[in-house]
mmCIF file of C-alpha atoms in Angstrom:
data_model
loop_
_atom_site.group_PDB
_atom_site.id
_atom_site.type_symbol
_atom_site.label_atom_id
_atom_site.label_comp_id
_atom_site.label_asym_id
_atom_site.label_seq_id
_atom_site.Cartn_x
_atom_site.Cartn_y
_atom_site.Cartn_z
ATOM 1 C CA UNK H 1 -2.134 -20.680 -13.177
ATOM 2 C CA UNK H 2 -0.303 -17.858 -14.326
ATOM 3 C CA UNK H 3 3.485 -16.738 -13.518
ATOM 4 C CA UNK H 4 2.035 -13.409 -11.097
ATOM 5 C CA UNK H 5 -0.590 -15.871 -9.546
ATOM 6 C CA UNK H 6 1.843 -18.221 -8.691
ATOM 7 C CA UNK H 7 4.658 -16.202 -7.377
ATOM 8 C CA UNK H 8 2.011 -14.412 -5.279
ATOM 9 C CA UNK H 9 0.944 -17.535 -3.716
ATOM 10 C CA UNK H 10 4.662 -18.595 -2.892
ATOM 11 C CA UNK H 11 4.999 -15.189 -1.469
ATOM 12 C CA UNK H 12 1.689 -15.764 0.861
ATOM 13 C CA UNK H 13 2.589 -18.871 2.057
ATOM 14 C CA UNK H 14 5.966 -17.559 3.435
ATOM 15 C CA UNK H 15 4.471 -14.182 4.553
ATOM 16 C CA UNK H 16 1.932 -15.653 6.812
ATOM 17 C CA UNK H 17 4.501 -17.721 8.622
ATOM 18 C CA UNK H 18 5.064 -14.083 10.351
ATOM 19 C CA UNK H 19 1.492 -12.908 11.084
ATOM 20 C CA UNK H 20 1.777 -13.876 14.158
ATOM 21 C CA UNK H 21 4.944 -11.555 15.482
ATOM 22 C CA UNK H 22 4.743 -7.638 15.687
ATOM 23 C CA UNK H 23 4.837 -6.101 12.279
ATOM 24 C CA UNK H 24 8.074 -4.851 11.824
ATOM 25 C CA UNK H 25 9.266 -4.799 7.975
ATOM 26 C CA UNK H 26 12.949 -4.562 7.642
ATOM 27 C CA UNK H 27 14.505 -3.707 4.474
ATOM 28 C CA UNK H 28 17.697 -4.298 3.236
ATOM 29 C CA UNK H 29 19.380 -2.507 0.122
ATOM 30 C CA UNK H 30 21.183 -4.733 -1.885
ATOM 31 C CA UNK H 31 23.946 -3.664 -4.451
ATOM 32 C CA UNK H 32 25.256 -5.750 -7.255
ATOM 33 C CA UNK H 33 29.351 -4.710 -7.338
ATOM 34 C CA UNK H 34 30.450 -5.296 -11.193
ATOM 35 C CA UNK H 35 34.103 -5.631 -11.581
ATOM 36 C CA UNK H 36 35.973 -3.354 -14.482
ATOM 37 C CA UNK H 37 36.032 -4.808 -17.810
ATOM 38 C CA UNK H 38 39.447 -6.005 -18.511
ATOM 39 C CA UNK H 39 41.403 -3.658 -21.228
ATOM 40 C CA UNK H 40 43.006 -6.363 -23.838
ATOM 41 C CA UNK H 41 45.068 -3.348 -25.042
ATOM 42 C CA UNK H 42 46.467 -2.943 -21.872
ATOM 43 C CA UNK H 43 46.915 -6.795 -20.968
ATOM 44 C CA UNK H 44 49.485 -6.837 -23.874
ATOM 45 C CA UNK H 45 51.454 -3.755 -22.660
ATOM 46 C CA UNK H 46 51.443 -5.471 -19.074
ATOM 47 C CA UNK H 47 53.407 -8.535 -20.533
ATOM 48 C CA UNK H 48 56.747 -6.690 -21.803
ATOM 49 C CA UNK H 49 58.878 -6.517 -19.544
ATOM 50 C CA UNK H 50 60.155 -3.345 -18.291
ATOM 51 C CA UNK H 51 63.862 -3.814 -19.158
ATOM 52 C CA UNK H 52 62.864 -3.904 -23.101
ATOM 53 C CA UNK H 53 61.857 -0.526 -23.342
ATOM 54 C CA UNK H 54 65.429 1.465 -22.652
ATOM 55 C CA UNK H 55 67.624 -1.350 -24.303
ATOM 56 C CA UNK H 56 66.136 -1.140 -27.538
ATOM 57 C CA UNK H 57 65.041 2.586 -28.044
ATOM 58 C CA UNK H 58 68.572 3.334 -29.785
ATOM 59 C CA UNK H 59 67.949 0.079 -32.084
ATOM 60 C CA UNK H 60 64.472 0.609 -33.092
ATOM 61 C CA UNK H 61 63.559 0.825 -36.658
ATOM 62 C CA UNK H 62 61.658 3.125 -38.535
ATOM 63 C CA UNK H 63 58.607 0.899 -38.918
ATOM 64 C CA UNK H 64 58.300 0.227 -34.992
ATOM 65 C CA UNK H 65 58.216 3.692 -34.227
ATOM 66 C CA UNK H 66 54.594 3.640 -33.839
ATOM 67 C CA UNK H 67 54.402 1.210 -31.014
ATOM 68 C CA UNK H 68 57.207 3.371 -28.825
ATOM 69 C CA UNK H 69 55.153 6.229 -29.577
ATOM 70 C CA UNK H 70 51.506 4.589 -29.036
ATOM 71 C CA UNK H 71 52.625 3.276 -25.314
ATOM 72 C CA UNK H 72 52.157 6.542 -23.458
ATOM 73 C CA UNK H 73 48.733 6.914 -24.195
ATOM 74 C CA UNK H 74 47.880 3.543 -22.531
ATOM 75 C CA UNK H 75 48.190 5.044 -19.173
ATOM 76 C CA UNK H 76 46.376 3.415 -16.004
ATOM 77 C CA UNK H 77 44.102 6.748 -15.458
ATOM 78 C CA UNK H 78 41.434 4.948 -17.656
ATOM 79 C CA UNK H 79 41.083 1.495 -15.457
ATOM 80 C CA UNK H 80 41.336 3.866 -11.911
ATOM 81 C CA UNK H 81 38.539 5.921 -13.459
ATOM 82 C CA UNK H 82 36.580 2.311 -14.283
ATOM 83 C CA UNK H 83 37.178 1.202 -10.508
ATOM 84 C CA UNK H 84 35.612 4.553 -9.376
ATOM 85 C CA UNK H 85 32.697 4.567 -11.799
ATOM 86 C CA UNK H 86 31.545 0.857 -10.773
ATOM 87 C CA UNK H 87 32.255 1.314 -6.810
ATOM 88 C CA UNK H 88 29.518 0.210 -4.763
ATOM 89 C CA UNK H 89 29.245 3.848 -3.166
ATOM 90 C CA UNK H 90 29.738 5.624 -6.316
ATOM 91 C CA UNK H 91 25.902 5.710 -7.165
ATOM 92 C CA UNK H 92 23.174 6.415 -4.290
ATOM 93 C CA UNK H 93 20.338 4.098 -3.783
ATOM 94 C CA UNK H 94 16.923 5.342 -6.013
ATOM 95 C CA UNK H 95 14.338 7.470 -3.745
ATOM 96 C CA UNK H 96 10.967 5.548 -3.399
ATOM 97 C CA UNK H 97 8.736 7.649 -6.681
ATOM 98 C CA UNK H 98 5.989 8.974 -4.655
ATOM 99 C CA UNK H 99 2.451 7.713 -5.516
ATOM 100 C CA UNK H 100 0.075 10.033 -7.147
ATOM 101 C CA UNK H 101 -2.632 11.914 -4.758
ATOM 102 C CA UNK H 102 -5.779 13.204 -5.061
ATOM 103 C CA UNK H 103 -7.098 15.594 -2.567
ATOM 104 C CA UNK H 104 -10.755 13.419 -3.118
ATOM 105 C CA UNK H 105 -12.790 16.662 -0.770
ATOM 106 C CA UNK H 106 -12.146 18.701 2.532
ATOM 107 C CA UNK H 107 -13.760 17.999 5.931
ATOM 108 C CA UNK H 108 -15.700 20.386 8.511
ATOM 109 C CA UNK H 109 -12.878 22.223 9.371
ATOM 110 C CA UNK H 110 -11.160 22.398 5.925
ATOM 111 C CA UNK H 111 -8.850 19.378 6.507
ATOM 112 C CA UNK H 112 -7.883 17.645 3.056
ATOM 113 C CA UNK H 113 -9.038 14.031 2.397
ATOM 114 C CA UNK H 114 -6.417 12.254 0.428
ATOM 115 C CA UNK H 115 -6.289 9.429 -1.699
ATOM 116 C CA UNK H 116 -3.019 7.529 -3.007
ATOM 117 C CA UNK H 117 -3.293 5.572 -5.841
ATOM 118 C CA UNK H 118 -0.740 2.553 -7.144
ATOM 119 C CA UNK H 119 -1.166 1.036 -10.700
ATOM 120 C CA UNK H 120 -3.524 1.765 -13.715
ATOM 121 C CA UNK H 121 -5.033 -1.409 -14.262
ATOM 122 C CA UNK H 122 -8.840 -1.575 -14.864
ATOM 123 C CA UNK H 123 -9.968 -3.389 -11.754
ATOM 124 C CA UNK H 124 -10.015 -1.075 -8.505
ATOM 125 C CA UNK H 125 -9.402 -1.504 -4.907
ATOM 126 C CA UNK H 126 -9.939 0.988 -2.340
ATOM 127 C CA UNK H 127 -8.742 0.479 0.887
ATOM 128 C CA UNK H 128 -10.167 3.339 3.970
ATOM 129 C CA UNK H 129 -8.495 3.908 7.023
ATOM 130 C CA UNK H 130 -9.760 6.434 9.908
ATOM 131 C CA UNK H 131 -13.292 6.717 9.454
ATOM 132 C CA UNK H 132 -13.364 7.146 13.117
ATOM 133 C CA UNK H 133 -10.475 9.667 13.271
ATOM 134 C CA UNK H 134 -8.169 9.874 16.430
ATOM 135 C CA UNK H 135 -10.479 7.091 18.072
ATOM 136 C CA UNK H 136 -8.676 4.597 15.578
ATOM 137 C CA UNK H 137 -5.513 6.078 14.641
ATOM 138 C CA UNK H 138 -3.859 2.746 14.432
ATOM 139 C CA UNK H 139 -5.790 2.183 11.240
ATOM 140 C CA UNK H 140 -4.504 5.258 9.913
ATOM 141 C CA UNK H 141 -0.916 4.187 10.643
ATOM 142 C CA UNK H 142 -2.029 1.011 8.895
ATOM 143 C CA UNK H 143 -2.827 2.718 5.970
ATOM 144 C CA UNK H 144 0.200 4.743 6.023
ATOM 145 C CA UNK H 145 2.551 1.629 6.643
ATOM 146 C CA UNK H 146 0.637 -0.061 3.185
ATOM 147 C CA UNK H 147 1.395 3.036 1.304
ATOM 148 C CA UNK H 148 5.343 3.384 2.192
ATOM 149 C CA UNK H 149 5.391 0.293 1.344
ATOM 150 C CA UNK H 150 3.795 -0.193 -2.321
ATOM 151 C CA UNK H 151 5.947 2.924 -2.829
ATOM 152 C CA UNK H 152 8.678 1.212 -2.238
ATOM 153 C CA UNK H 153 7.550 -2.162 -4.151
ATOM 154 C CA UNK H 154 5.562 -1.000 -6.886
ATOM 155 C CA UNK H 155 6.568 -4.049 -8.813
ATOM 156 C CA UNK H 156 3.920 -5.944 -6.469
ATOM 157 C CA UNK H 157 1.189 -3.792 -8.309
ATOM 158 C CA UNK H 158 -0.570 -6.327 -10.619
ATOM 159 C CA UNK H 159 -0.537 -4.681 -14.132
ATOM 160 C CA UNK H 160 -4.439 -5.385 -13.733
ATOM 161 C CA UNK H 161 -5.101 -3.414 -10.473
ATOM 162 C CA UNK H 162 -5.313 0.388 -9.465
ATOM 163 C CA UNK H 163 -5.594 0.822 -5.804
ATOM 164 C CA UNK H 164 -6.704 3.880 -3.737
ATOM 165 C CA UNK H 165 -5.973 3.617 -0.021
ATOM 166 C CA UNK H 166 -7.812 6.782 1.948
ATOM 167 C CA UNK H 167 -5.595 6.928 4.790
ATOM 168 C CA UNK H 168 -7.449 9.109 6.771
ATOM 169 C CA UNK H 169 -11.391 9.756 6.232
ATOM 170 C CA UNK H 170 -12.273 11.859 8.774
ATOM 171 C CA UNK H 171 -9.111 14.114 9.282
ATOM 172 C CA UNK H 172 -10.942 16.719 12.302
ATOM 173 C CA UNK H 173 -11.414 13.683 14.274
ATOM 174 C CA UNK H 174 -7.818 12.863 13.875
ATOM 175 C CA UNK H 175 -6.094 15.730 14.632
ATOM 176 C CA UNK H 176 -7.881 15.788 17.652
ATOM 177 C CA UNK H 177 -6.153 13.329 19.067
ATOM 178 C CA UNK H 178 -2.779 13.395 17.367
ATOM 179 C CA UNK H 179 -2.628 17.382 16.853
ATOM 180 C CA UNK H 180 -1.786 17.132 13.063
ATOM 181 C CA UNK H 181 -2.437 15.641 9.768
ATOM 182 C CA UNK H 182 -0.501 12.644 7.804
ATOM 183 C CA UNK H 183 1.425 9.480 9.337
ATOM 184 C CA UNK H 184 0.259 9.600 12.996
ATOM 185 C CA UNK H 185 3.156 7.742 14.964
ATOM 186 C CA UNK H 186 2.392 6.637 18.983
ATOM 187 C CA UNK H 187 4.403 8.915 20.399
ATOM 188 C CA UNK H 188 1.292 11.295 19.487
ATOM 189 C CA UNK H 189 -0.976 9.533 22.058
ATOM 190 C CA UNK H 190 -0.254 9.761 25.558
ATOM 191 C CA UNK H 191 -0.662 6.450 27.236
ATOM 192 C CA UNK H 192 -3.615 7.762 29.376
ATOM 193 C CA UNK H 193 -5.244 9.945 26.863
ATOM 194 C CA UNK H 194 -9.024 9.569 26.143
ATOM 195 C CA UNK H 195 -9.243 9.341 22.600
ATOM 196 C CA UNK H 196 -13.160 8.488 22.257
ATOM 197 C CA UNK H 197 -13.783 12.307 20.881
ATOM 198 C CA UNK H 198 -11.552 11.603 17.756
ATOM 199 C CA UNK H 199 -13.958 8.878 16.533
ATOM 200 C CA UNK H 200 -16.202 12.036 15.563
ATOM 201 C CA UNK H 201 -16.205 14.674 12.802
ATOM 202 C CA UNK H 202 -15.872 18.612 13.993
ATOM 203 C CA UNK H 203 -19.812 18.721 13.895
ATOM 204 C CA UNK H 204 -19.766 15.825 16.673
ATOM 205 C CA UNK H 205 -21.499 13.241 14.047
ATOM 206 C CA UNK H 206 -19.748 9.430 13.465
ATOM 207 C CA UNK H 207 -19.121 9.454 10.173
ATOM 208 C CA UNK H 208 -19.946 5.849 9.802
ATOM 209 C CA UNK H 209 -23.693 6.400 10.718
ATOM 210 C CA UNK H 210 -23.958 9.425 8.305
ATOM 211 C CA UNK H 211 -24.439 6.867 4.800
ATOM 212 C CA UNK H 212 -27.735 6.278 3.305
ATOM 213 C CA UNK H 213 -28.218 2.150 4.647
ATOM 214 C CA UNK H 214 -31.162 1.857 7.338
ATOM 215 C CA UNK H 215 -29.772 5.577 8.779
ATOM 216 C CA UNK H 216 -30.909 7.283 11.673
ATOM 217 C CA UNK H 217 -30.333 10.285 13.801
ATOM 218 C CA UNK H 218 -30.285 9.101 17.300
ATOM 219 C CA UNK H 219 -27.276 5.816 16.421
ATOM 220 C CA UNK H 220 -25.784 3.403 18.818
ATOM 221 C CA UNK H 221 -22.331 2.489 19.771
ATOM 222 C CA UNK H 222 -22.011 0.354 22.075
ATOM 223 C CA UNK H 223 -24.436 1.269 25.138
ATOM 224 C CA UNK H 224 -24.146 5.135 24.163
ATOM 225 C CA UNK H 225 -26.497 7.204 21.807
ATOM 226 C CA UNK H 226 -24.267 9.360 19.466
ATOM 227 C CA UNK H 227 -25.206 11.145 16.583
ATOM 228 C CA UNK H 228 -25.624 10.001 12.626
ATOM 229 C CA UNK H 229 -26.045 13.565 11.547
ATOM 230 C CA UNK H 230 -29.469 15.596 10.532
ATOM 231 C CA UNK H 231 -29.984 13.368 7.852
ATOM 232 C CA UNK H 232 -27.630 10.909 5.308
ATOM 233 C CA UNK H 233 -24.825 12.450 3.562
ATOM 234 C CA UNK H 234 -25.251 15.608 5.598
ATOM 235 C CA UNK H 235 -21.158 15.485 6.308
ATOM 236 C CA UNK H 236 -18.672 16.648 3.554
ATOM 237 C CA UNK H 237 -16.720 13.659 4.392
ATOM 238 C CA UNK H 238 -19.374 11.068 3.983
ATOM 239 C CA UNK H 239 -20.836 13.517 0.739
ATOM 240 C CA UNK H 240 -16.532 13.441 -0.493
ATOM 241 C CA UNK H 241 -15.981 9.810 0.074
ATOM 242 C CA UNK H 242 -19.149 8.814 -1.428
ATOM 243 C CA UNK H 243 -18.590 10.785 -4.829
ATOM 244 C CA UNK H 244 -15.353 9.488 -5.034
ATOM 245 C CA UNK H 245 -16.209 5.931 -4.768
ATOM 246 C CA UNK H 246 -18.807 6.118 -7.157
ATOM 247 C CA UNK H 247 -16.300 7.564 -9.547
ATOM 248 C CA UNK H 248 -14.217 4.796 -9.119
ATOM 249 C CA UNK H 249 -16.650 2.217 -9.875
ATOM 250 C CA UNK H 250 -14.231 -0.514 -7.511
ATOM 251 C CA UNK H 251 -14.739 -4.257 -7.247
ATOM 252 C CA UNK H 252 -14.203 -3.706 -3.720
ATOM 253 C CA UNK H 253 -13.853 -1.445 -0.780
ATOM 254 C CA UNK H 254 -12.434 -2.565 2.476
ATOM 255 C CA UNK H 255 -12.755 -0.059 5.780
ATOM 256 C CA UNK H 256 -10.083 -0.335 9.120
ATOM 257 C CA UNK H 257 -11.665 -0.356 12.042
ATOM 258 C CA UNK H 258 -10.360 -1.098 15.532
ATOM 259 C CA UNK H 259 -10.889 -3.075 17.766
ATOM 260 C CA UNK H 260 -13.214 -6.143 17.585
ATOM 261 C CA UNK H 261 -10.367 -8.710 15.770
ATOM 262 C CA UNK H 262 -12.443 -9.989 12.861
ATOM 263 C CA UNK H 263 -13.435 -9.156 9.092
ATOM 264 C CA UNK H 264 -17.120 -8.644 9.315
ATOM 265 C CA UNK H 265 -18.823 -8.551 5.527
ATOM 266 C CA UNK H 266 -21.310 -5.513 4.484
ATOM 267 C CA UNK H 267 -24.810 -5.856 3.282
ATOM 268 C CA UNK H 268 -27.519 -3.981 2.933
ATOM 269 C CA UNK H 269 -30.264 -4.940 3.581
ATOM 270 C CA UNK H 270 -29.380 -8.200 5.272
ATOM 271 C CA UNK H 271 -26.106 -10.239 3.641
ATOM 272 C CA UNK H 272 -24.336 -9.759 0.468
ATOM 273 C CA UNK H 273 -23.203 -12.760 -1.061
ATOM 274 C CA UNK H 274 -20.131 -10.888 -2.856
ATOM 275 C CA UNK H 275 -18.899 -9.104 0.622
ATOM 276 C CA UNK H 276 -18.685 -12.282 2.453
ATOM 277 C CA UNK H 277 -16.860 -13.760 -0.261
ATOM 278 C CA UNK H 278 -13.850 -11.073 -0.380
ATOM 279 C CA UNK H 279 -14.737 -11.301 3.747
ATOM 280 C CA UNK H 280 -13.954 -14.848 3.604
ATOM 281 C CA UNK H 281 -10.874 -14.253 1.040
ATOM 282 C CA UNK H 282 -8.740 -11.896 3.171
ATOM 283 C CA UNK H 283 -10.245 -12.951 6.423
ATOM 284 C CA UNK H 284 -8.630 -16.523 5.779
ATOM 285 C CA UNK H 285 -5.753 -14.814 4.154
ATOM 286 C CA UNK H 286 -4.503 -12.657 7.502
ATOM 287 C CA UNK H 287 -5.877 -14.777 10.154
ATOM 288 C CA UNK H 288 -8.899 -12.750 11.216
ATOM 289 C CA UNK H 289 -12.056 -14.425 11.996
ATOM 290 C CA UNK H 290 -15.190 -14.108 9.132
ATOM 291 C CA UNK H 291 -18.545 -12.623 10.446
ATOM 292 C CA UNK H 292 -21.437 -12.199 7.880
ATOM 293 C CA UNK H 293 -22.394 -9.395 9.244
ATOM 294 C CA UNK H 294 -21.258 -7.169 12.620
ATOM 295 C CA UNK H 295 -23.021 -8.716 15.340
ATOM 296 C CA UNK H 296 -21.964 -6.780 18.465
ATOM 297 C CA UNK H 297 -24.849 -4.176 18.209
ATOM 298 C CA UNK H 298 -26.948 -2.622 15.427
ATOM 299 C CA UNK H 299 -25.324 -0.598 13.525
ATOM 300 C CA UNK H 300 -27.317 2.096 11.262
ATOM 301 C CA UNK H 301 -25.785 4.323 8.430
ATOM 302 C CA UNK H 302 -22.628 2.228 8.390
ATOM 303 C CA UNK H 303 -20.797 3.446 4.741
ATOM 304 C CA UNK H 304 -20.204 -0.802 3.784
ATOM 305 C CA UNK H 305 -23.517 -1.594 4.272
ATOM 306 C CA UNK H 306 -24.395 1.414 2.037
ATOM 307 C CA UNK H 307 -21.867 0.508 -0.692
ATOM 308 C CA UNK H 308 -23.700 -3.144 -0.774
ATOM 309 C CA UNK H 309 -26.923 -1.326 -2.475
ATOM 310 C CA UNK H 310 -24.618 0.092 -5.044
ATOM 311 C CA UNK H 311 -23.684 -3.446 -5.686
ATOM 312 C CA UNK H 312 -20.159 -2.624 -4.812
ATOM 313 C CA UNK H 313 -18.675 -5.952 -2.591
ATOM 314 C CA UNK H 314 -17.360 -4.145 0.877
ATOM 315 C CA UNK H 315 -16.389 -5.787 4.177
ATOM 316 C CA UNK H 316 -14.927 -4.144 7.378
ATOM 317 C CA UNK H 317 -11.553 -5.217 8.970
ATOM 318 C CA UNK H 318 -11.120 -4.737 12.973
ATOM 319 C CA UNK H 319 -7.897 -5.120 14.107
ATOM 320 C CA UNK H 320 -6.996 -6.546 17.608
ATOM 321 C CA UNK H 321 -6.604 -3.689 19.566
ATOM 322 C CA UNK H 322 -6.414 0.278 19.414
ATOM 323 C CA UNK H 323 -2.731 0.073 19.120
ATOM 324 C CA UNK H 324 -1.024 -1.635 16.903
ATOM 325 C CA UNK H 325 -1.612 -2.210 13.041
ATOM 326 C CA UNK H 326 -1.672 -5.548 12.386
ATOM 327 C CA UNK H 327 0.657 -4.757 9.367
ATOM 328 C CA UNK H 328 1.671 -8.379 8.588
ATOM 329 C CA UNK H 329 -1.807 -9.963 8.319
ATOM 330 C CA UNK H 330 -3.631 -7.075 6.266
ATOM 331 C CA UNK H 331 -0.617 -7.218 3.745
ATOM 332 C CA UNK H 332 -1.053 -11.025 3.355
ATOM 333 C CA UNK H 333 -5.184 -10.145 3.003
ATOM 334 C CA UNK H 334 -4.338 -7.374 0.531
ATOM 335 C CA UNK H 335 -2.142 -9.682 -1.542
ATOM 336 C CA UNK H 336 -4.732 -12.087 -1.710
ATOM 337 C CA UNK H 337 -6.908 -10.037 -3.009
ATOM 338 C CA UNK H 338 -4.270 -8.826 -5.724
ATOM 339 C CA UNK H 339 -3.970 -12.830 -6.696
ATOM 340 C CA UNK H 340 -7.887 -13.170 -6.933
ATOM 341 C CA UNK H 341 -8.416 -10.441 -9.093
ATOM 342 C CA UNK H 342 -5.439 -10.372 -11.254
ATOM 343 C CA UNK H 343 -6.524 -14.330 -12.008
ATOM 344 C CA UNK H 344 -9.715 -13.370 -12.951
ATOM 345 C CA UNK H 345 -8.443 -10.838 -15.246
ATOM 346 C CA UNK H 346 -5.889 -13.392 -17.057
ATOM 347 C CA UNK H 347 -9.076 -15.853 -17.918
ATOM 348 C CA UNK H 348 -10.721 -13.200 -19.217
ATOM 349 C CA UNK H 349 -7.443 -12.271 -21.253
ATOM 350 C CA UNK H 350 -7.619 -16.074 -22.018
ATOM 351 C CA UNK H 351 -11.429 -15.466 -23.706
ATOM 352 C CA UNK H 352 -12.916 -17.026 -20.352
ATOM 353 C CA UNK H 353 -15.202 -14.631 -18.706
ATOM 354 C CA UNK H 354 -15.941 -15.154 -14.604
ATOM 355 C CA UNK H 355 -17.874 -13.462 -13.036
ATOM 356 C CA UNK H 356 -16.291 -10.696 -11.108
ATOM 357 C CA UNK H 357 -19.287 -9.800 -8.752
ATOM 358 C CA UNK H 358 -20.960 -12.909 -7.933
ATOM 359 C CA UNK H 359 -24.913 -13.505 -8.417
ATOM 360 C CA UNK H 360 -26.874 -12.990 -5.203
#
């Protein structure tokens, strides 16, 4: 196994130990303090002793001149200024360097849809958050936790990956509930606030019945009728997202949702081998349960299922409840996925060639 596949799997093993506690990432700076070089010139003038100097002025010869003359430019100044120049305060921790964006389309209302991207490597991950706006702003904080963080470990970026994450996909539906765009924090929600109106766009349609995978008008969630649009694609979201993700050309996409506390895999129609395989991978990976498919109720126009007959691998992660992210456990499943792909793309470095979407 390779030196990145390895250290990633050391780093797993100790990550998941966590999973189970409230993500909270703490980060320490640490500063490496590098005493002065010592000045040999200046060790030697250190050595004389001080009584030498006014004794023997009045006997000196002509050929030690030099030396009485050379002593007063060895002053201290130049070790004081070395001190100051190497103090641990001297120079200021480096700023995170901001990931690219790309503003990928605009929703109903004219809200941006942004994409951050991390690496150049040929193999492509996209991770979605907020498909269902305000309804599951948690996922959008998810998203926005994974992004501050690659910023600030960009190092953890496999040379072989580039990875998108969509923070927020439909941004009318969040700032409906959180009354602005960007990094939603909880303090937005009032503990009593209905938030079921975020999960839809500004035209009232979910966005994740709007795709072109057994659609329909009149959809279903949970005992309710709501609306999958006048026909598929009929969003700019959906139309934005879609567009950009065929652009792309990823290996996979994985969707946030909240709050059924499983990885459920995409296919359409019926199971896709290659998204319950990357289901299975990350599922196993943060400590979510695997479904082959979402089983709670049907489910028409869903955007995975859609991605599945563009033979792009896709699988859905629900986190536990509408509050917090599950930070912890969807960084150990996204750093799993970084190990599987990055392997395959050493073999293939290596002249072996695996495939990376499986045969159905």
């Amino acid at each position: 196994m390779k030196i990145f596949t390895l250290i990633v799997g050391v780093w797993l093993s100790l990550l998941l130990t966590t999973c189970t506690t409230k993500p909270v990432v703490s980060e320490t700076a640490v500063q490496i303090v590098r005493s002065p070089a010592s000045a040999p010139t200046l060790a030697v003038l250190a050595t004389i002793p001080a009584s030498l100097a006014p004794t023997t002025i009045p006997t000196v010869t002509p050929p030690t001149l030099p030396l009485l003359t050379a002593v007063p430019t060895h002053t201290a100044i130049p070790i004081d200024t070395a001190v100051v120049t190497h103090s641990p305060t001297a120079t200021p921790l480096p700023l995170p360097t901001p990931s690219p964006t790309t503003t990928i389309g605009f929703s109903v209302s004219g809200l941006p849809i942004v994409s951050y991207r991390f690496g150049y490597g040929p193999d492509v991950i996209a991770l979605v958050g907020g498909i269902h706006g305000g309804y599951e702003w948690n996922t959008i904080l998810l998203a926005y936790e994974m992004i501050q963080y690659f910023q600030d470990r960009p190092d953890l970026i496999p040379p072989s990956i580039t990875l998108h994450i969509i923070p927020s996909a439909n941004p009318d539906g969040q700032f409906l509930i959180t009354g602005h765009n960007g990094r939603p924090a909880t303090d937005d929600i009032p503990p009593d606030m209905d938030t079921l109106p975020g999960r839809f766009n500004a035209n009232g349609v979910d966005l994740n019945r709007n795709w072109d995978c057994n659609w329909s008008e009149t959809a279903v969630w949970r005992d309710q009728t709501i609306s999958g649009g006048p026909y598929p694609f009929s969003e700019p979201e959906s139309q934005n997202l879609r567009d950009f993700l065929l652009a792309q050309q990823p290996l996979l996409v994985v969707f946030w949702h909240s709050a059924a506390n499983g990885v459920f895999a995409s296919g359409c129609p019926g199971a896709f081998p290659p998204s319950l395989q990357m289901a299975s991978l990350y599922g196993q990976a943060a400590g979510y349960p695997v479904y082959e498919h979402f089983y709670h109720y049907p489910v028409t126009g869903d955007a995975g299922d859609w991605l599945a007959t563009q033979n792009i691998p896709s699988f859905s992660v629900e986190l536990k409840n509408h509050t917090d992210t599950d930070f912890l456990q969807n960084l150990a499943g996204t750093m799993a996925l970084f190990a599987h792909y990055h392997a395959l793309f050493e073999l293939e470095q290596d002249g072996e060639f695996p495939p990376r979407v499986p045969d159905q």
